[in-house]
Amino acid sequence: KNEVEQSPQNLTAQEGEFITINCSYSVGISALHWLQQHPGGGIVSLFMLSSGKKKHGRLIATINIQEKHSSLHITASHPRDSAVYICAVSIQGAQKLVFGQGTRLTINP
Amino acid sequence: EPEVTQTPSHQVTQMGQEVILRCVPISNHLYFYWYRQILGQKVEFLVSFYNNEISEKSEIFDDQFSVERPDGSNFTLKIRSTKLEDSAMYFCASRVTSGGYEQYFGPGTRLTVT
């Protein structure tokens, strides 16, 4: 069983729609990360969370430590939001990040 | 804004050859990482490096792999004898300190083994 599971794997939506991507994990963590990967391959960090909620522009990330679940929301989605969104966790007591398989988001104009 | 850089962006090599992938982490960062992503798969941890030694490594990081910080700025990943299955995107990352702190990723090196 994967330590980090994301859903959905693929998501296609129309411009302007509200988007939610979910992440569940099964291990003890010190933080959870949301990352964005564009078609060229580069990875950009969007959020790092250990509790509660963070907002940056149209992006909102929440985490529920008790339920071991996090969500990434995009409001007023735009075609430029099209990318792969990856959930990753910092394992407690370890150095590494463990990654989910990613969610491929496509926003159509 | 400081960023992690990686060279080359794309490396093509023949099976059995040695390759060295280079990274320049952000200057005040202390922890350094290599990850890889085989095409169509998720990103996987290879190794972490702190205080001039490996602090953690995955089962993927076998004797064919080594890392080095030769001059205080570069951080390298060497694959001694490449296999077809080493073809992947390799990402370097760095962060300031330990714990659940943000890691900054380089743009990646695409390694193709023929």
Coordinates of N, CA and C in Angstrom, one line a residue:
Chain A
K1 N 0.9 -1.2 0.0 CA 0.0 0.0 0.0 C 0.9 1.2 0.0
N2 N 0.6 2.2 -0.9 CA 1.3 3.5 -0.9 C 1.1 4.3 0.4
E3 N 2.2 4.9 0.8 CA 2.1 5.7 2.0 C 1.3 7.0 1.8
V4 N 1.3 7.5 0.6 CA 0.6 8.7 0.2 C -0.3 8.4 -1.0
E5 N -1.6 8.6 -0.9 CA -2.5 8.4 -1.9 C -3.2 9.7 -2.3
Q6 N -3.3 9.9 -3.6 CA -4.0 11.1 -4.1 C -5.2 10.7 -4.9
S7 N -6.2 11.6 -4.9 CA -7.4 11.4 -5.8 C -7.9 12.8 -6.2
P8 N -8.4 12.9 -7.4 CA -8.4 11.8 -8.4 C -7.0 11.8 -9.1
Q9 N -6.8 10.8 -9.9 CA -5.5 10.7 -10.7 C -5.5 11.7 -11.8
N10 N -6.7 11.9 -12.4 CA -6.9 12.8 -13.5 C -8.1 13.7 -13.3
L11 N -8.0 14.9 -13.6 CA -9.2 15.8 -13.4 C -9.2 16.8 -14.6
T12 N -10.3 16.8 -15.3 CA -10.6 17.8 -16.3 C -11.7 18.7 -16.0
A13 N -11.6 20.0 -16.1 CA -12.6 20.9 -15.7 C -12.6 22.1 -16.7
Q14 N -13.7 22.9 -16.6 CA -13.8 24.1 -17.4 C -13.3 25.3 -16.6
E15 N -12.8 26.2 -17.4 CA -12.3 27.5 -16.7 C -13.3 28.1 -15.8
G16 N -12.9 28.5 -14.6 CA -13.8 29.1 -13.6 C -14.3 28.1 -12.6
E17 N -14.1 26.8 -12.8 CA -14.6 25.9 -11.8 C -13.8 25.8 -10.6
F18 N -14.4 25.4 -9.5 CA -13.7 25.2 -8.2 C -13.1 23.8 -8.2
I19 N -11.8 23.7 -7.9 CA -11.1 22.4 -8.0 C -10.7 21.9 -6.6
T20 N -10.9 20.6 -6.4 CA -10.4 20.0 -5.2 C -9.6 18.8 -5.5
I21 N -8.4 18.7 -4.9 CA -7.6 17.5 -5.1 C -7.3 17.0 -3.6
N22 N -7.4 15.7 -3.4 CA -7.3 15.1 -2.1 C -6.0 14.3 -1.9
C23 N -5.6 14.3 -0.7 CA -4.4 13.5 -0.4 C -4.6 12.8 1.0
S24 N -4.4 11.5 1.1 CA -4.4 10.8 2.3 C -3.1 10.1 2.6
Y25 N -2.7 10.1 3.8 CA -1.4 9.4 4.1 C -1.5 8.5 5.3
S26 N -0.6 7.6 5.4 CA -0.8 6.5 6.4 C 0.4 6.5 7.4
V27 N 1.3 7.5 7.4 CA 2.4 7.5 8.2 C 2.5 8.7 9.1
G28 N 3.3 8.7 10.1 CA 3.5 9.9 10.9 C 4.3 10.9 10.2
I29 N 3.9 12.2 10.2 CA 4.6 13.2 9.4 C 4.9 14.4 10.2
S30 N 5.9 15.1 9.8 CA 6.2 16.4 10.4 C 5.7 17.5 9.6
A31 N 5.4 17.3 8.3 CA 4.8 18.3 7.4 C 4.3 17.7 6.1
L32 N 3.3 18.3 5.5 CA 2.8 17.9 4.2 C 3.1 19.0 3.2
H33 N 3.4 18.6 2.0 CA 3.8 19.6 0.9 C 2.9 19.4 -0.2
W34 N 2.5 20.5 -0.8 CA 1.8 20.4 -2.1 C 2.8 21.1 -3.2
L35 N 3.0 20.3 -4.2 CA 4.0 20.7 -5.3 C 3.2 20.8 -6.6
Q36 N 3.8 21.5 -7.5 CA 3.2 21.6 -8.9 C 4.3 21.3 -9.9
Q37 N 4.0 20.4 -10.8 CA 4.9 20.0 -11.8 C 4.3 20.3 -13.2
H38 N 5.0 21.2 -13.9 CA 4.6 21.6 -15.3 C 5.1 20.6 -16.3
P39 N 4.6 20.6 -17.5 CA 5.0 19.6 -18.6 C 6.5 19.6 -18.8
G40 N 7.2 20.6 -18.6 CA 8.6 20.6 -18.8 C 9.3 19.8 -17.7
G41 N 8.6 19.5 -16.6 CA 9.2 18.6 -15.6 C 9.6 19.2 -14.3
G42 N 9.8 20.5 -14.3 CA 10.3 21.2 -13.1 C 9.2 21.1 -12.0
I43 N 9.7 21.1 -10.7 CA 8.8 21.0 -9.6 C 8.9 22.3 -8.8
V44 N 7.7 22.8 -8.4 CA 7.7 24.0 -7.6 C 6.9 23.8 -6.4
S45 N 7.4 24.2 -5.3 CA 6.7 24.1 -4.0 C 5.6 25.1 -3.9
L46 N 4.3 24.6 -3.6 CA 3.2 25.5 -3.5 C 3.0 25.8 -2.0
F47 N 2.9 24.8 -1.2 CA 2.6 24.9 0.2 C 3.3 23.9 1.0
M48 N 3.6 24.3 2.3 CA 4.1 23.3 3.3 C 3.2 23.5 4.5
L49 N 2.6 22.4 5.0 CA 1.6 22.5 6.1 C 1.9 21.6 7.2
S50 N 1.8 22.0 8.4 CA 1.8 21.0 9.5 C 0.5 21.0 10.3
S51 N -0.4 22.1 10.1 CA -1.7 22.1 10.7 C -2.5 23.2 10.0
G52 N -3.8 23.1 10.1 CA -4.7 24.1 9.7 C -4.8 24.3 8.2
K53 N -4.7 25.6 7.8 CA -5.0 26.0 6.4 C -4.0 27.1 6.0
K54 N -3.7 27.1 4.7 CA -2.9 28.2 4.1 C -3.5 28.6 2.8
K55 N -3.4 29.9 2.5 CA -3.9 30.5 1.3 C -2.9 31.3 0.5
H56 N -2.8 31.1 -0.8 CA -1.9 31.9 -1.6 C -2.6 32.2 -2.9
G57 N -3.1 33.4 -3.0 CA -3.8 33.7 -4.2 C -5.1 32.9 -4.3
R58 N -5.2 32.2 -5.5 CA -6.4 31.4 -5.7 C -6.3 29.9 -5.1
L59 N -5.1 29.7 -4.5 CA -4.9 28.3 -4.0 C -5.1 28.3 -2.5
I60 N -5.7 27.2 -2.0 CA -5.9 27.0 -0.6 C -5.6 25.6 -0.3
A61 N -4.8 25.4 0.8 CA -4.5 24.0 1.2 C -4.9 23.9 2.7
T62 N -5.5 22.7 2.9 CA -5.9 22.4 4.3 C -5.4 21.0 4.7
I63 N -5.2 20.8 6.0 CA -4.8 19.6 6.5 C -5.5 19.2 7.8
N64 N -5.9 17.9 7.9 CA -6.5 17.4 9.1 C -5.6 16.3 9.6
I65 N -4.9 16.6 10.7 CA -3.8 15.7 11.2 C -4.5 14.5 11.7
Q66 N -5.6 14.6 12.4 CA -6.2 13.4 13.0 C -6.7 12.5 12.0
E67 N -7.2 13.0 10.9 CA -7.8 12.1 9.8 C -6.7 11.8 8.8
K68 N -5.5 12.4 8.9 CA -4.4 12.1 8.0 C -4.8 12.4 6.5
H69 N -5.3 13.6 6.4 CA -5.9 14.0 5.1 C -5.7 15.5 4.8
S70 N -5.4 15.7 3.5 CA -5.2 17.1 3.1 C -5.9 17.4 1.8
S71 N -6.3 18.6 1.6 CA -6.9 19.0 0.3 C -6.2 20.2 -0.2
L72 N -6.2 20.3 -1.6 CA -5.7 21.4 -2.3 C -6.9 21.9 -3.1
H73 N -7.3 23.2 -2.9 CA -8.4 23.8 -3.6 C -7.8 24.9 -4.5
I74 N -8.4 25.0 -5.7 CA -8.2 26.1 -6.6 C -9.5 26.8 -6.9
T75 N -9.6 28.0 -6.6 CA -10.8 28.8 -6.9 C -10.6 29.5 -8.3
A76 N -11.7 29.7 -9.0 CA -11.7 30.4 -10.3 C -10.6 29.8 -11.2
S77 N -10.6 28.5 -11.4 CA -9.5 27.9 -12.2 C -9.4 28.5 -13.6
H78 N -8.1 28.4 -14.0 CA -7.7 29.0 -15.3 C -6.9 28.0 -16.1
P79 N -6.9 28.1 -17.4 CA -6.0 27.1 -18.2 C -4.6 27.1 -17.7
R80 N -4.0 28.2 -17.2 CA -2.6 28.1 -16.8 C -2.4 27.3 -15.5
D81 N -3.5 26.9 -14.9 CA -3.4 26.0 -13.7 C -3.2 24.6 -14.1
S82 N -3.3 24.3 -15.4 CA -3.1 22.9 -15.9 C -1.7 22.5 -15.6
A83 N -1.6 21.4 -14.9 CA -0.3 20.9 -14.4 C -0.5 19.6 -13.6
V84 N 0.5 19.0 -13.2 CA 0.4 17.8 -12.3 C 0.6 18.4 -10.9
Y85 N -0.3 18.1 -10.0 CA -0.2 18.5 -8.6 C 0.2 17.3 -7.7
I86 N 1.2 17.5 -6.9 CA 1.8 16.3 -6.2 C 1.7 16.6 -4.7
C87 N 1.2 15.7 -3.9 CA 1.2 15.7 -2.5 C 2.5 14.9 -2.0
A88 N 3.2 15.5 -1.1 CA 4.4 14.8 -0.5 C 4.4 15.0 1.0
V89 N 4.9 14.0 1.7 CA 5.0 14.2 3.2 C 6.5 14.1 3.6
S90 N 6.8 14.9 4.7 CA 8.1 14.7 5.4 C 7.8 13.7 6.5
I91 N 8.4 12.6 6.4 CA 8.2 11.5 7.4 C 8.9 11.9 8.7
Q92 N 8.1 11.7 9.8 CA 8.7 12.0 11.1 C 10.0 11.2 11.4
G93 N 11.0 11.9 11.8 CA 12.2 11.3 12.2 C 13.1 10.9 11.0
A94 N 12.7 11.3 9.8 CA 13.5 11.0 8.6 C 13.7 12.3 7.8
Q95 N 14.6 12.2 6.8 CA 14.9 13.3 6.0 C 14.1 13.4 4.7
K96 N 13.7 12.3 4.3 CA 13.1 12.2 2.9 C 11.7 12.7 2.8
L97 N 11.3 13.1 1.6 CA 9.9 13.3 1.2 C 9.4 12.0 0.6
V98 N 8.2 11.6 0.9 CA 7.5 10.5 0.2 C 6.4 11.1 -0.6
F99 N 6.3 10.8 -1.9 CA 5.5 11.4 -2.8 C 4.2 10.6 -3.1
G100 N 3.1 11.3 -3.4 CA 2.0 10.7 -4.0 C 2.2 10.5 -5.5
Q101 N 1.3 9.9 -6.2 CA 1.5 9.7 -7.6 C 1.1 10.9 -8.5
G102 N 0.5 11.9 -7.9 CA 0.2 13.1 -8.6 C -1.2 13.1 -9.2
T103 N -1.7 14.3 -9.4 CA -3.0 14.5 -10.0 C -2.8 15.3 -11.2
R104 N -3.2 14.8 -12.4 CA -3.0 15.6 -13.6 C -4.3 16.4 -13.8
L105 N -4.1 17.8 -13.7 CA -5.3 18.7 -13.8 C -5.2 19.4 -15.2
T106 N -6.3 19.3 -15.9 CA -6.5 20.0 -17.2 C -7.7 21.0 -17.1
I107 N -7.4 22.3 -17.3 CA -8.5 23.2 -17.3 C -8.7 23.7 -18.7
N108 N -9.9 23.5 -19.2 CA -10.2 23.9 -20.6 C -10.8 25.3 -20.6
P109 N -10.5 26.1 -21.7 CA -11.0 27.4 -21.7 C -12.5 27.4 -22.1
Chain B
E1 N 15.7 36.0 -6.8 CA 15.4 34.9 -5.7 C 16.4 33.8 -6.0
P2 N 17.0 33.3 -4.9 CA 18.0 32.2 -5.0 C 17.3 30.9 -5.5
E3 N 18.0 30.1 -6.3 CA 17.4 28.9 -6.9 C 18.4 27.8 -6.9
V4 N 17.9 26.6 -7.0 CA 18.8 25.4 -7.2 C 19.0 25.3 -8.7
T5 N 20.2 25.1 -9.1 CA 20.5 24.8 -10.5 C 21.0 23.4 -10.8
Q6 N 20.8 22.9 -11.9 CA 21.3 21.6 -12.3 C 21.8 21.6 -13.7
T7 N 22.9 20.8 -13.9 CA 23.5 20.6 -15.2 C 23.9 19.2 -15.4
P8 N 23.8 18.7 -16.6 CA 23.1 19.3 -17.8 C 21.6 19.1 -17.6
S9 N 20.9 19.8 -18.6 CA 19.4 19.6 -18.5 C 19.1 18.2 -19.1
H10 N 19.9 17.7 -20.1 CA 19.6 16.5 -20.7 C 20.9 15.8 -21.0
Q11 N 21.0 14.5 -20.5 CA 22.2 13.7 -20.7 C 21.8 12.4 -21.4
V12 N 22.5 12.1 -22.5 CA 22.3 10.8 -23.2 C 23.6 10.0 -23.0
T13 N 23.5 8.8 -22.6 CA 24.7 8.0 -22.4 C 24.4 6.6 -22.8
Q14 N 25.5 5.8 -23.0 CA 25.3 4.4 -23.4 C 25.4 3.6 -22.1
M15 N 24.6 2.5 -22.2 CA 24.6 1.5 -21.1 C 26.0 1.2 -20.7
G16 N 26.3 1.1 -19.4 CA 27.6 0.8 -18.9 C 28.6 2.0 -18.7
Q17 N 28.2 3.1 -19.2 CA 29.0 4.3 -19.0 C 28.7 5.0 -17.6
E18 N 29.7 5.7 -17.2 CA 29.5 6.5 -15.9 C 29.0 7.9 -16.3
V19 N 28.1 8.4 -15.4 CA 27.6 9.7 -15.6 C 27.6 10.5 -14.3
I20 N 27.8 11.8 -14.4 CA 27.8 12.6 -13.2 C 26.8 13.7 -13.4
L21 N 25.9 13.8 -12.6 CA 24.9 14.9 -12.6 C 25.2 15.9 -11.6
R22 N 25.1 17.2 -12.0 CA 25.6 18.3 -11.1 C 24.5 19.1 -10.6
C23 N 24.6 19.6 -9.4 CA 23.6 20.5 -8.8 C 24.4 21.6 -8.0
V24 N 23.8 22.8 -8.0 CA 24.3 23.8 -7.2 C 23.1 24.2 -6.3
P25 N 23.2 23.8 -5.0 CA 22.1 24.1 -4.1 C 22.1 25.6 -3.7
I26 N 21.1 26.1 -3.1 CA 21.0 27.4 -2.6 C 22.1 27.6 -1.5
S27 N 22.7 28.8 -1.5 CA 24.0 28.9 -0.8 C 24.0 28.7 0.7
N28 N 22.9 29.1 1.4 CA 22.9 28.9 2.9 C 22.2 27.6 3.3
H29 N 21.9 26.8 2.4 CA 21.2 25.5 2.7 C 22.2 24.5 3.2
L30 N 21.7 23.6 4.1 CA 22.6 22.6 4.7 C 22.2 21.2 4.4
Y31 N 21.0 20.9 3.9 CA 20.6 19.6 3.6 C 20.4 19.5 2.1
F32 N 20.9 18.4 1.5 CA 20.8 18.2 0.1 C 20.2 16.9 -0.3
Y33 N 19.5 16.8 -1.4 CA 18.8 15.6 -1.7 C 18.9 15.3 -3.2
W34 N 18.8 14.0 -3.6 CA 18.5 13.6 -4.9 C 17.3 12.8 -4.9
Y35 N 16.4 13.1 -5.9 CA 15.2 12.3 -6.2 C 15.3 11.9 -7.7
R36 N 14.5 10.9 -8.0 CA 14.3 10.6 -9.4 C 12.9 10.3 -9.8
Q37 N 12.6 10.5 -11.0 CA 11.2 10.2 -11.5 C 11.3 9.5 -12.9
I38 N 11.0 8.2 -12.8 CA 10.9 7.5 -14.1 C 9.7 8.0 -14.8
L39 N 9.7 8.0 -16.1 CA 8.6 8.6 -16.9 C 7.3 7.9 -16.6
G40 N 6.3 8.7 -16.2 CA 5.0 8.2 -15.9 C 4.8 7.7 -14.5
Q41 N 5.9 7.8 -13.7 CA 5.8 7.3 -12.3 C 6.0 8.4 -11.3
K42 N 5.8 8.1 -10.1 CA 5.9 9.1 -9.1 C 7.4 9.4 -8.7
V43 N 7.6 10.5 -8.1 CA 8.9 10.9 -7.7 C 9.4 10.0 -6.5
E44 N 10.6 9.6 -6.6 CA 11.2 8.7 -5.5 C 12.4 9.3 -4.9
F45 N 12.5 9.1 -3.6 CA 13.7 9.6 -2.9 C 14.9 8.7 -3.2
L46 N 16.1 9.3 -3.4 CA 17.3 8.5 -3.5 C 18.2 8.6 -2.3
V47 N 18.5 9.9 -2.0 CA 19.5 10.0 -0.9 C 19.4 11.4 -0.3
S48 N 19.8 11.6 1.0 CA 19.9 12.9 1.6 C 21.4 13.0 2.1
F49 N 21.9 14.2 2.2 CA 23.3 14.5 2.5 C 23.3 15.7 3.4
Y50 N 24.1 15.5 4.5 CA 24.2 16.6 5.5 C 25.6 16.5 6.1
N51 N 26.2 17.6 6.3 CA 27.5 17.7 7.0 C 28.5 16.7 6.3
N52 N 28.5 16.8 5.0 CA 29.5 16.0 4.2 C 29.4 14.5 4.3
E53 N 28.2 14.0 4.7 CA 28.0 12.6 4.6 C 26.5 12.3 4.3
I54 N 26.3 11.0 3.9 CA 24.9 10.6 3.6 C 24.2 10.4 4.9
S55 N 23.0 11.1 5.0 CA 22.2 11.0 6.3 C 21.1 9.9 6.1
E56 N 20.7 9.7 4.9 CA 19.6 8.7 4.6 C 19.7 8.3 3.2
K57 N 19.4 7.0 2.9 CA 19.3 6.6 1.5 C 18.3 5.5 1.3
S58 N 17.8 5.4 0.1 CA 16.7 4.5 -0.2 C 17.3 3.2 -0.7
E59 N 16.5 2.2 -0.9 CA 17.0 0.9 -1.4 C 17.4 1.0 -2.8
I60 N 16.9 2.1 -3.5 CA 17.3 2.3 -4.9 C 18.8 2.7 -5.0
F61 N 19.3 3.4 -4.0 CA 20.6 3.9 -3.9 C 21.6 2.9 -3.6
D62 N 22.0 2.0 -4.5 CA 22.9 0.9 -4.3 C 24.3 1.3 -4.6
D63 N 25.2 0.3 -4.7 CA 26.6 0.6 -4.8 C 27.0 1.3 -6.2
Q64 N 26.0 1.3 -7.1 CA 26.3 2.0 -8.4 C 26.2 3.5 -8.2
F65 N 25.6 4.0 -7.2 CA 25.4 5.4 -7.0 C 26.3 5.9 -5.9
S66 N 26.7 7.2 -6.1 CA 27.5 7.9 -5.0 C 27.2 9.4 -5.1
V67 N 27.3 10.1 -4.0 CA 27.2 11.5 -4.0 C 28.4 12.1 -3.4
E68 N 28.6 13.4 -3.7 CA 29.7 14.1 -3.3 C 29.4 15.6 -3.3
R69 N 30.1 16.3 -2.3 CA 30.0 17.8 -2.3 C 31.5 18.2 -2.4
P70 N 32.0 18.3 -3.7 CA 33.5 18.3 -3.8 C 34.1 19.7 -3.4
D71 N 33.3 20.8 -3.5 CA 34.0 22.1 -3.4 C 33.1 23.1 -2.6
G72 N 32.2 22.6 -1.8 CA 31.4 23.5 -1.0 C 30.3 24.2 -1.7
S73 N 30.2 24.1 -3.0 CA 29.0 24.6 -3.7 C 28.3 23.6 -4.6
N74 N 29.1 22.8 -5.3 CA 28.4 21.7 -6.1 C 28.0 20.5 -5.3
F75 N 27.0 19.8 -5.7 CA 26.6 18.6 -5.1 C 26.3 17.6 -6.3
T76 N 27.0 16.5 -6.3 CA 27.0 15.7 -7.5 C 26.4 14.3 -7.2
L77 N 25.8 13.7 -8.2 CA 25.3 12.3 -8.2 C 26.0 11.6 -9.3
K78 N 26.7 10.5 -8.9 CA 27.5 9.7 -9.9 C 26.8 8.4 -10.0
I79 N 26.6 7.9 -11.2 CA 26.1 6.6 -11.5 C 27.3 5.9 -12.2
R80 N 27.8 4.8 -11.6 CA 29.1 4.3 -12.1 C 28.9 3.5 -13.4
S81 N 27.9 2.7 -13.5 CA 27.7 1.9 -14.7 C 26.2 1.9 -15.0
T82 N 25.8 2.8 -15.9 CA 24.4 3.0 -16.1 C 23.7 1.8 -16.7
K83 N 22.5 1.7 -16.3 CA 21.6 0.6 -16.9 C 20.4 1.3 -17.6
L84 N 19.8 0.6 -18.5 CA 18.6 1.1 -19.2 C 17.6 1.7 -18.2
E85 N 17.4 1.0 -17.0 CA 16.4 1.4 -16.1 C 16.8 2.6 -15.2
D86 N 18.0 3.1 -15.4 CA 18.4 4.4 -14.8 C 17.8 5.6 -15.6
S87 N 17.3 5.4 -16.7 CA 16.7 6.5 -17.5 C 15.5 7.1 -16.7
A88 N 15.7 8.4 -16.4 CA 14.7 9.0 -15.6 C 15.0 10.5 -15.5
M89 N 14.2 11.3 -14.9 CA 14.5 12.7 -14.5 C 15.0 12.7 -13.1
Y90 N 16.2 13.3 -12.9 CA 16.8 13.4 -11.6 C 16.7 14.8 -11.1
F91 N 16.1 14.9 -9.9 CA 16.0 16.2 -9.3 C 16.9 16.3 -8.1
C92 N 17.5 17.5 -8.0 CA 18.3 17.8 -6.8 C 17.4 18.8 -6.0
A93 N 17.5 18.7 -4.7 CA 16.7 19.6 -3.8 C 17.6 20.0 -2.6
S94 N 17.3 21.2 -2.0 CA 18.0 21.6 -0.8 C 17.1 22.3 0.1
R95 N 17.5 22.3 1.4 CA 16.7 23.1 2.4 C 17.7 23.6 3.5
V96 N 17.1 24.5 4.2 CA 17.9 25.2 5.2 C 18.4 24.4 6.3
T97 N 17.4 23.7 6.9 CA 17.7 22.9 8.1 C 16.8 21.7 8.2
S98 N 16.9 21.0 9.3 CA 16.2 19.7 9.3 C 14.7 19.9 9.7
G99 N 14.0 18.8 9.8 CA 12.6 18.8 10.1 C 11.7 19.1 8.9
G100 N 10.5 19.4 9.1 CA 9.5 19.5 8.0 C 9.6 20.9 7.3
Y101 N 10.8 21.2 6.9 CA 11.0 22.5 6.2 C 10.9 22.3 4.7
E102 N 10.6 23.4 4.0 CA 10.4 23.4 2.6 C 11.7 23.1 1.9
Q103 N 11.5 22.2 0.9 CA 12.7 21.8 0.0 C 12.5 22.6 -1.3
Y104 N 13.6 23.1 -1.8 CA 13.6 23.8 -3.1 C 14.2 22.9 -4.1
F105 N 13.5 22.7 -5.2 CA 13.9 21.7 -6.2 C 14.6 22.4 -7.4
G106 N 15.6 21.8 -7.9 CA 16.2 22.2 -9.2 C 15.3 21.8 -10.4
P107 N 15.6 22.3 -11.6 CA 14.8 22.0 -12.8 C 14.9 20.6 -13.3
G108 N 15.8 19.8 -12.8 CA 16.0 18.4 -13.2 C 16.9 18.2 -14.3
T109 N 17.5 17.0 -14.3 CA 18.3 16.5 -15.5 C 17.6 15.3 -16.0
R110 N 17.3 15.3 -17.3 CA 16.7 14.1 -17.9 C 17.9 13.2 -18.4
L111 N 18.0 12.0 -17.8 CA 19.0 11.1 -18.2 C 18.4 10.0 -19.1
T112 N 19.0 9.8 -20.3 CA 18.5 8.8 -21.2 C 19.7 7.8 -21.4
V113 N 19.4 6.6 -21.0 CA 20.5 5.5 -21.2 C 20.0 4.6 -22.4
T114 N 20.9 4.5 -23.4 CA 20.6 3.8 -24.6 C 21.4 2.5 -24.7

